[in-house]
Coordinates of C-alpha atoms in Angstrom, one line a residue:
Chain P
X196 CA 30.8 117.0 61.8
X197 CA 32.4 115.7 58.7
X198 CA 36.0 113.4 59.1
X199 CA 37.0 116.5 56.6
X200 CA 36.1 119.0 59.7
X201 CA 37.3 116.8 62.3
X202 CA 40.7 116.5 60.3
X203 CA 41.1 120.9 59.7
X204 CA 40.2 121.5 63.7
X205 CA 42.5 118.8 64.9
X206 CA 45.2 119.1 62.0
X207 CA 45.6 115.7 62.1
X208 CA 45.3 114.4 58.1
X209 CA 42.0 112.4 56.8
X210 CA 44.4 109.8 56.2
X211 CA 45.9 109.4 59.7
X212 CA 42.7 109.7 60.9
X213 CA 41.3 106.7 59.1
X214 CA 44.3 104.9 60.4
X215 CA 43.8 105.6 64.0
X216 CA 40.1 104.4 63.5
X217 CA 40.9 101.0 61.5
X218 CA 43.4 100.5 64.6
X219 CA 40.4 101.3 67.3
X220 CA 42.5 104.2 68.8
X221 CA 39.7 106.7 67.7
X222 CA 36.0 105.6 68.5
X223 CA 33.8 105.0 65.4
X224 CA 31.7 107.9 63.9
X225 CA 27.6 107.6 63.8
X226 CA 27.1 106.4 60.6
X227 CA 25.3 108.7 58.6
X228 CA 25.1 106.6 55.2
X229 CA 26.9 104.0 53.4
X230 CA 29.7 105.9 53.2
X231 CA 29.6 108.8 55.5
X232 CA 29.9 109.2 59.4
X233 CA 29.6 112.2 61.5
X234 CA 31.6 113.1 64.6
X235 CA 31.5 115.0 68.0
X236 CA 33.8 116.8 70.4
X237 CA 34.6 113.0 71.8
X238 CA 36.7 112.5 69.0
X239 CA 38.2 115.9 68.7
X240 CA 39.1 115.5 72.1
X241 CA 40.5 111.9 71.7
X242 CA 42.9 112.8 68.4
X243 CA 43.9 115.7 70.4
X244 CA 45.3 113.2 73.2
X245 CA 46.5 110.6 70.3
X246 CA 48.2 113.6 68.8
X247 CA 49.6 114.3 72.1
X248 CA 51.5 111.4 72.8
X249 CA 52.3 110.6 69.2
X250 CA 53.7 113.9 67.7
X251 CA 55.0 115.5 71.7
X252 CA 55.3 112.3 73.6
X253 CA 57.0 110.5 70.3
X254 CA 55.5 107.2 71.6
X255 CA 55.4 104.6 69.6
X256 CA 51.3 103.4 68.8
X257 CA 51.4 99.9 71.2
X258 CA 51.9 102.7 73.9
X259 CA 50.1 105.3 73.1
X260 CA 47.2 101.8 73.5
X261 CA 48.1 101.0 76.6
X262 CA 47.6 104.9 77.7
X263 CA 44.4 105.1 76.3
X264 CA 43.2 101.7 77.4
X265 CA 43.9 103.4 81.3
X266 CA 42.3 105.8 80.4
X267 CA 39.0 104.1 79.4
X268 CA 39.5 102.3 82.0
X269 CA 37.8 104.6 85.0
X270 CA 38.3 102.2 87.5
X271 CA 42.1 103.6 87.5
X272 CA 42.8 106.1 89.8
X273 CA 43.9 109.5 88.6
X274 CA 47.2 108.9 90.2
X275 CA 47.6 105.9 88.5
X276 CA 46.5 107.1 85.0
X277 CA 49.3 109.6 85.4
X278 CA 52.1 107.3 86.6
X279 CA 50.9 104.8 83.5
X280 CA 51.6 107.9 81.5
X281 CA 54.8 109.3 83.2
X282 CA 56.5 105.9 82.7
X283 CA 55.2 105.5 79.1
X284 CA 57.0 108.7 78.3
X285 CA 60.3 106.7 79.5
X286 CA 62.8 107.5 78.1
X287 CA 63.9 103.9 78.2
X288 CA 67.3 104.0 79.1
X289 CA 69.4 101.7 76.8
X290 CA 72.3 100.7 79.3
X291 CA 74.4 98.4 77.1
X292 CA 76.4 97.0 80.1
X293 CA 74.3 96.4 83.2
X294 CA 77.7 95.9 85.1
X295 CA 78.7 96.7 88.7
X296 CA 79.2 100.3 88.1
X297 CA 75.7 100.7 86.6
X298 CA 74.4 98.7 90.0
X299 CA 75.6 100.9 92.0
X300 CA 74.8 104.1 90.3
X301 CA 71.4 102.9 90.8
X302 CA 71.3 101.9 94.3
X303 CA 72.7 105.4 95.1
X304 CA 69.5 106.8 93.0
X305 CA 67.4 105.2 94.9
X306 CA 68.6 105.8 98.5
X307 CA 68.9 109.6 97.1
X308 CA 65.1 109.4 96.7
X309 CA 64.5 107.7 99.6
X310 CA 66.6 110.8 101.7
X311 CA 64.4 113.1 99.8
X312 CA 61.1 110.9 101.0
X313 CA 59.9 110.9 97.5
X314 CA 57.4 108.5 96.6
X315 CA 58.2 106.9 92.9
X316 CA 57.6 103.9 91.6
X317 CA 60.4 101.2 91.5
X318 CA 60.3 101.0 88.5
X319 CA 60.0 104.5 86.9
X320 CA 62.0 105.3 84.1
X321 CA 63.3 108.3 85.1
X322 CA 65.2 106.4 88.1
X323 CA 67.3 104.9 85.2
X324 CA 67.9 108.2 83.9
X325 CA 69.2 110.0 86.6
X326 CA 71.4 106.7 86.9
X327 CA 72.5 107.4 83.8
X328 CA 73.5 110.8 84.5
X329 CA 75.0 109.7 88.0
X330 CA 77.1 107.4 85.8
X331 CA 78.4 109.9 83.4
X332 CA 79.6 112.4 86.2
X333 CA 81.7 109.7 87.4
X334 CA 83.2 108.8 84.7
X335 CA 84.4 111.9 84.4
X336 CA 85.2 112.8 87.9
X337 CA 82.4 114.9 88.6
X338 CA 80.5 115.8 92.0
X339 CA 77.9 113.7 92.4
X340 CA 76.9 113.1 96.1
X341 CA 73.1 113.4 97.7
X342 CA 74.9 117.6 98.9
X343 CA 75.4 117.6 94.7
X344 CA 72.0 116.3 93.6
X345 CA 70.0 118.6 96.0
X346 CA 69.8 121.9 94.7
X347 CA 68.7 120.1 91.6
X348 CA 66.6 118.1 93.4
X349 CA 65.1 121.5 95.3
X350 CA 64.4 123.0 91.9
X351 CA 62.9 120.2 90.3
X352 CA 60.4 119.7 93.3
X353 CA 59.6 123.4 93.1
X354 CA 58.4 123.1 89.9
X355 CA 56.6 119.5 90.0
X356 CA 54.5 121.9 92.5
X357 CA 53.7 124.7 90.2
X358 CA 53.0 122.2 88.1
X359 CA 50.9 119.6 89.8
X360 CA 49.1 122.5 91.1
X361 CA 47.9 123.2 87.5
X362 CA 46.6 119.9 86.7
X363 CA 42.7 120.0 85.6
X364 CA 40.6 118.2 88.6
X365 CA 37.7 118.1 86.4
X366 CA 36.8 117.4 83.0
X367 CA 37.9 114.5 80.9
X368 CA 40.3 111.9 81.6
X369 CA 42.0 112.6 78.5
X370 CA 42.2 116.3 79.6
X371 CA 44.6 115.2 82.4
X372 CA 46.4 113.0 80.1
X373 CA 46.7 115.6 77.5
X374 CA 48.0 117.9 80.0
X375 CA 50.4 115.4 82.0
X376 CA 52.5 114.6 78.4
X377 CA 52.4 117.9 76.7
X378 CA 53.6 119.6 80.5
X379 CA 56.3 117.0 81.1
X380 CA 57.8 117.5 77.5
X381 CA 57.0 120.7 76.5
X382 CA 58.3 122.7 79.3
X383 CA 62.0 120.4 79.1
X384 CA 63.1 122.5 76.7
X385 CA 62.0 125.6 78.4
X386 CA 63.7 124.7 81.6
X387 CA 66.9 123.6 79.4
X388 CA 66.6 127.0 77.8
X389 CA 66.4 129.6 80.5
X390 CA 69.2 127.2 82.6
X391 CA 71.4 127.9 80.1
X392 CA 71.0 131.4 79.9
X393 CA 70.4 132.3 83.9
X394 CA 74.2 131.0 83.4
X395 CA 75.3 133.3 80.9
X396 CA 73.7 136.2 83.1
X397 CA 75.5 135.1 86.4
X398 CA 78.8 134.7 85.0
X399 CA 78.3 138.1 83.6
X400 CA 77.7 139.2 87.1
X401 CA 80.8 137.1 88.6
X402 CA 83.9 137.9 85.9
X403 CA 82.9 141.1 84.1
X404 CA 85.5 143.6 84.7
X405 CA 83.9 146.4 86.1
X406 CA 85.5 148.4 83.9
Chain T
X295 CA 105.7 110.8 79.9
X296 CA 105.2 109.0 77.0
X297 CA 102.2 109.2 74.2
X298 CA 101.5 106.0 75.3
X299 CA 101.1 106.8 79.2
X300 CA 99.1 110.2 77.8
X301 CA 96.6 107.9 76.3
X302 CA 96.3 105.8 79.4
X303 CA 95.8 108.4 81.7
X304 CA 93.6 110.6 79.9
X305 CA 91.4 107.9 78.0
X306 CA 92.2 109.4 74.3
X307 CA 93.5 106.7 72.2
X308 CA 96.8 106.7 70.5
X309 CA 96.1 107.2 67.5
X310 CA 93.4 109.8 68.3
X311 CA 96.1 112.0 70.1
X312 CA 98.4 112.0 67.2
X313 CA 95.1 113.3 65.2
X314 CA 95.2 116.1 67.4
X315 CA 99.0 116.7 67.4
X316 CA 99.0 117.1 63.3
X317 CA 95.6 119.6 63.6
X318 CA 97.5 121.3 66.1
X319 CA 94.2 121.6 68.9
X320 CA 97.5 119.3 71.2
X321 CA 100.6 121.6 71.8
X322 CA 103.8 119.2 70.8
X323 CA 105.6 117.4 72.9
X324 CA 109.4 117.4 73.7
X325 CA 111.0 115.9 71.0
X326 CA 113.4 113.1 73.2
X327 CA 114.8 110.9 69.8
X328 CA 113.6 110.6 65.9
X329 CA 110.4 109.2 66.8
X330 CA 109.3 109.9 70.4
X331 CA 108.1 112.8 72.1
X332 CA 107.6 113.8 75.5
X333 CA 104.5 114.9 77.7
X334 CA 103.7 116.3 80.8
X335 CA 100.7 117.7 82.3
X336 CA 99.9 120.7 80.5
X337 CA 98.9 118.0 77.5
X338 CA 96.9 115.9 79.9
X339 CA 95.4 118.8 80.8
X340 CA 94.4 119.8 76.9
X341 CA 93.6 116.6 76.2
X342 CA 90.6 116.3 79.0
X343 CA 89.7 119.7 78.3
X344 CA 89.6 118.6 74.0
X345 CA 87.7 115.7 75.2
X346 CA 85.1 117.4 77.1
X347 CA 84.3 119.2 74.3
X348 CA 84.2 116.3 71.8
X349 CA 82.7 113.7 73.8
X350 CA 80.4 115.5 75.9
X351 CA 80.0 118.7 74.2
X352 CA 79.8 117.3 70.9
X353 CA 81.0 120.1 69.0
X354 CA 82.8 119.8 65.8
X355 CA 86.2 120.3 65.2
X356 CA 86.1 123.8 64.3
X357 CA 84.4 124.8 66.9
X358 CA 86.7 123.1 69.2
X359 CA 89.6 124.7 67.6
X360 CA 87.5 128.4 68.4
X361 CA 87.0 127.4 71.8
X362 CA 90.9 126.7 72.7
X363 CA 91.8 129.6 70.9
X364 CA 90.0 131.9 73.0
X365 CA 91.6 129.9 76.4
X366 CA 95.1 130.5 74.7
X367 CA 94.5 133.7 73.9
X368 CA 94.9 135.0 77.6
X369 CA 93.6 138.9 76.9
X370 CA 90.0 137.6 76.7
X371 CA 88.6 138.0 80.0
X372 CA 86.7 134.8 81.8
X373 CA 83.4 136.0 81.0
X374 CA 84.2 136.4 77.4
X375 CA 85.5 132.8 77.3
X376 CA 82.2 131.6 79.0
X377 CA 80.4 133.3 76.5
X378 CA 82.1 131.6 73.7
X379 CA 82.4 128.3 75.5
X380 CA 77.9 128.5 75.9
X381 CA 77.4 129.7 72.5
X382 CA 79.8 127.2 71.3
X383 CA 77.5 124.8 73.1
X384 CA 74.7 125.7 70.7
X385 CA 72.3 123.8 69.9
X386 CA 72.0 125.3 66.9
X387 CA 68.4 126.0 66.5
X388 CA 67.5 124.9 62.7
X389 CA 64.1 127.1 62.0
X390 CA 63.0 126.6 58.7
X391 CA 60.7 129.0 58.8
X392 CA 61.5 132.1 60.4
X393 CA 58.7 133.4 59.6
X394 CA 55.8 136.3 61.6
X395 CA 54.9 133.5 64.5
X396 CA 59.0 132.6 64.8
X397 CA 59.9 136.6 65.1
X398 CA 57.5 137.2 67.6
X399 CA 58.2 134.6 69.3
X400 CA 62.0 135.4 69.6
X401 CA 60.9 139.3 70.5
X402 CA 58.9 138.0 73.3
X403 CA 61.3 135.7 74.5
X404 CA 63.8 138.9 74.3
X405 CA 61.0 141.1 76.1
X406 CA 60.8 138.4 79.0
X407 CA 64.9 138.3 79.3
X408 CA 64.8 142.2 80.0
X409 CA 61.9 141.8 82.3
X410 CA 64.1 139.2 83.9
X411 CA 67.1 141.9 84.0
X412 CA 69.4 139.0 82.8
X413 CA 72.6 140.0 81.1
X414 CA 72.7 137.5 77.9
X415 CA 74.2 138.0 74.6
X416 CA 71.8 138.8 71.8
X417 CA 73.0 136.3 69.3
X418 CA 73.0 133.8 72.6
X419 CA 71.5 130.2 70.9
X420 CA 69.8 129.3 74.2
X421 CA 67.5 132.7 73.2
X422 CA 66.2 130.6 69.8
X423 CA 65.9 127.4 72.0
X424 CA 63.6 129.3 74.1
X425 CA 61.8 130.8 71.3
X426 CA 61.3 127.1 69.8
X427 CA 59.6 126.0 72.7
X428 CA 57.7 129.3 73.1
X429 CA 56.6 128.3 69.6
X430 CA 56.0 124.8 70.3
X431 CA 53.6 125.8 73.5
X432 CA 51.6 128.2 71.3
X433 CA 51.2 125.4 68.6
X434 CA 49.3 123.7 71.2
X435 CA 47.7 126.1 73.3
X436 CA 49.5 126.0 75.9
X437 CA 50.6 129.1 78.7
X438 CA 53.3 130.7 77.7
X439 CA 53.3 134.4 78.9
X440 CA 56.1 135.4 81.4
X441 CA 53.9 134.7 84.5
X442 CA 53.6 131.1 83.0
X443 CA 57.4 131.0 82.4
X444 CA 58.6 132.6 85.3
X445 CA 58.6 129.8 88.2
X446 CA 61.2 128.4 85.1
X447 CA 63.6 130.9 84.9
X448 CA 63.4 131.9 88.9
X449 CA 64.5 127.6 89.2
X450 CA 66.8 127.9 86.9
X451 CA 68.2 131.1 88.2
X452 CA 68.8 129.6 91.4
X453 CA 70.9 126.7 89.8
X454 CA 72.8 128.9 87.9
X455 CA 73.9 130.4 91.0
X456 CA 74.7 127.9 93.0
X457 CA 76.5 126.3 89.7
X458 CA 78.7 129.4 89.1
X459 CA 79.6 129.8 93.0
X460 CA 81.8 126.2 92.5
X461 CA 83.5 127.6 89.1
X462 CA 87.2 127.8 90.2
X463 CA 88.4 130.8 90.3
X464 CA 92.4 130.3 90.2
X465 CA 94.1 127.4 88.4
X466 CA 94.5 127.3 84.2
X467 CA 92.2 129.0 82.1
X468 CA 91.5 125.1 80.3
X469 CA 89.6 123.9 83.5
X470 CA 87.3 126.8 83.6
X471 CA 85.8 126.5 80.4
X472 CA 86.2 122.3 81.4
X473 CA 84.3 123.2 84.4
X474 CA 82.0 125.3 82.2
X475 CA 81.0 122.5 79.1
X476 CA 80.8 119.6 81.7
X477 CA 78.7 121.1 84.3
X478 CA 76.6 122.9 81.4
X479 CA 76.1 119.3 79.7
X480 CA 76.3 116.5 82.3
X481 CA 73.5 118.7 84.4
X482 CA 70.9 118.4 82.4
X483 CA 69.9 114.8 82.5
X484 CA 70.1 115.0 86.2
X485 CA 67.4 118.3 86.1
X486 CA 65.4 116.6 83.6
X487 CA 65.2 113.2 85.5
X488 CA 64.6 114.9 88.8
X489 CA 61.7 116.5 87.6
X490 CA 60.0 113.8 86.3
X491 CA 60.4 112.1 89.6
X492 CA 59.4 115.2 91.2
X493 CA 56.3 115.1 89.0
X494 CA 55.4 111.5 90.0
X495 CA 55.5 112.1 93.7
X496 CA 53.5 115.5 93.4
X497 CA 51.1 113.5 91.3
X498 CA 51.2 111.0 94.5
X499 CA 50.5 113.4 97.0
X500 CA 47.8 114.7 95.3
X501 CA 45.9 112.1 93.2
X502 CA 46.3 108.8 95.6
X503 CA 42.8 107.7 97.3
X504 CA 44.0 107.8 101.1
X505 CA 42.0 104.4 101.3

C-alpha cells in the first residue's frame, strides 16, 4: 500500500509517519520508484505499537526505542520484553527529597512484596510509587500497615490474573507489547472509575434512611 | 490556643489561616484582646478537614465552601454529604465532543451500572470518567462490553466494601467526609501501583523460561 493508505488505516498523519521512518522507528518501505514506496501489514502493525506507547503510554521517543529495540531483539524472553515495557511505562517517581522518611517508606514496600511473595524487579517503578503513596498516608496519619495494603493488594492480584490470562501467546511480538501498554493504561481509568462509584453505591446501602 | 499554635499543629500556615478566617470556610475564634483570638479544637478540626480538601482533594475554593456547608448544615443525612463530598471530587470530565460515540458510550456505561444493581447518582462524574475510558478502549479496539468490565467493578466492589466498613460512624460530621476525600484520593496510587506490580509477577509466573 501507499504511505497515504498506511497513514488513513493507522490514523497516524503522513507527516509523523515520515518522521518515525527518518528516525528508524518504522522499517523502510520497498521502493517502488524514485519517489514512491509501498508497505505491508509489518508496518501497520509497527505504527500501531509506536502509536501505542506514544499517544497511550505518553513515552517520550528514546523509550519508545529502547522498547522496540527488545522487541526486535527475539533473543529476549517474553517475560522480559514485558518487564522492559512495564518499567518503561514508569511513572518515574520524582521524589525531591530522598530523606529518611522516603527510605523507609521504601523498605516497608518492599518487605510488603516480599510477605506477598511477589516476584518484581528491584528496580520497578511502580515500587516507588506505591512508596509514594505509603508516604502520603503518613503524612497525613493514615492506615498504612501490610493488614491496610492487603485488600488492595488482593484486588490488584485478582485482576493482574484476568489480565495476564488475556495476553496473546501467539502472534507478533509487538502484539504482546501493544497489548501489555494499552492494558496497563487503559483499564487505570476504568478501575479508578467504577472504584469510585462501587463507593457511592455502598454508602448508599450503609446511611440511607430507610425511610 | 493561639493562631500561632493552630498553624503548628495543623500544618496550615499563618497567614493561610487568616485567609480562611476573612472567607469565612474557619469559624472565628474567641476574641481574648484587640488583636488576638482564641482556638480550640473544633478549628483544628476544620482546618485538617479544609486541608484535605485543598491539598489532597484539590478542589477550588467554591467547591470547598459547598462541601462544608453541607457538614454544617446537620439536616443532610451522611449519605447525602458523601454524595456531595464524591461529586465534589470530580474529575470533571472535559468532553469536547459530546457527540453519537460519547452518548452511547455514557448510555452503556449507565446500562452496565443497572446491570450491576449499584445505587449511583445520575449526574455522578465518575459515570463520564467511565464513559471516557469506555471511549478510549473503543478508539483502539479494545474489550469493553460488561463481561470485559466486570472482573473491574466486582474488584472494586469489594474495596469499596471493605473501605466503607472503617468509615466512623460516631464522632463530628467533618471527619466523615475527611475520612471520605482522603481515603477516596490517597487510595488510588496504592491500587494503581499494586497492580502494576501485580502485573509484573503474573507476567513472571507465566512468561519466565523455567531454565
Amino acid at each position: 500500500m501507499k504511505i497515504s493508505e498506511l497513514a488513513r488505516r493507522t490514523g497516524v498523519p503522513v507527516a509523523t509517519i515520515k518522521y518515525y521512518l527518518r528516525e528508524n522507528l518504522l522499517q523502510p518501505g520497498e521502493r517502488t520508484s524514485a519517489t514512491q514506496a509501498a508497505y505491508d501489514d509489518s508496518h501497520e502493525q509497527r505504527l500501531r505499537l509506536i502509536r501505542a506507547l506514544v499517544e497511550v503510554g505518553n513515552l517520550p521517543l528514546a523509550t519508545v526505542r529502547r522498547v522496540l529495540a527488545t522487541v526486535d531483539d527475539e533473543h529476549t524472553n517474553v517475560h522480559h520484553l514485558l518487564g522492559i515495557t512495564h518499567h518503561a511505562l514508569g511513572p518515574d517517581v520524582q521524589q525531591n527529597h530522598r530523606d529518611a522518611e522516603w527510605s523507609t517508606a521504601r523498605a516497608d514496600v518492599d518487605a510488603f512484596l516480599t510477605e506477598l511473595g511477589w516476584m518484581v524487579h528491584q528496580d520497578a517503578p511502580a515500587r516507588d510509587l506505591l512508596a509514594k503513596a505509603v508516604l502520603a498516608l503518613r503524612g497525613l496519619g493514615l492506615p498504612d500497615s501490610s493488614d491496610d495494603l492487603r485488600p488492595y493488594a488482593r484486588a490488584a492480584h485478582e485482576l493482574a490474573k484476568h489480565e495476564l490470562a488475556s495476553t496473546p501467546r501467539t502472534g507478533p511480538r509487538s502484539a504482546v507489547v501493544e497489548h501489555a501498554v494499552l492494558g496497563t493504561v487503559l483499564y487505570e481509568p476504568v478501575l479508578i472509575a467504577l472504584r469510585r462509584l462501587a463507593e457511592e453505591h455502598e454508602s448508599a446501602q450503609l446511611f440511607t434512611d430507610p425511610a
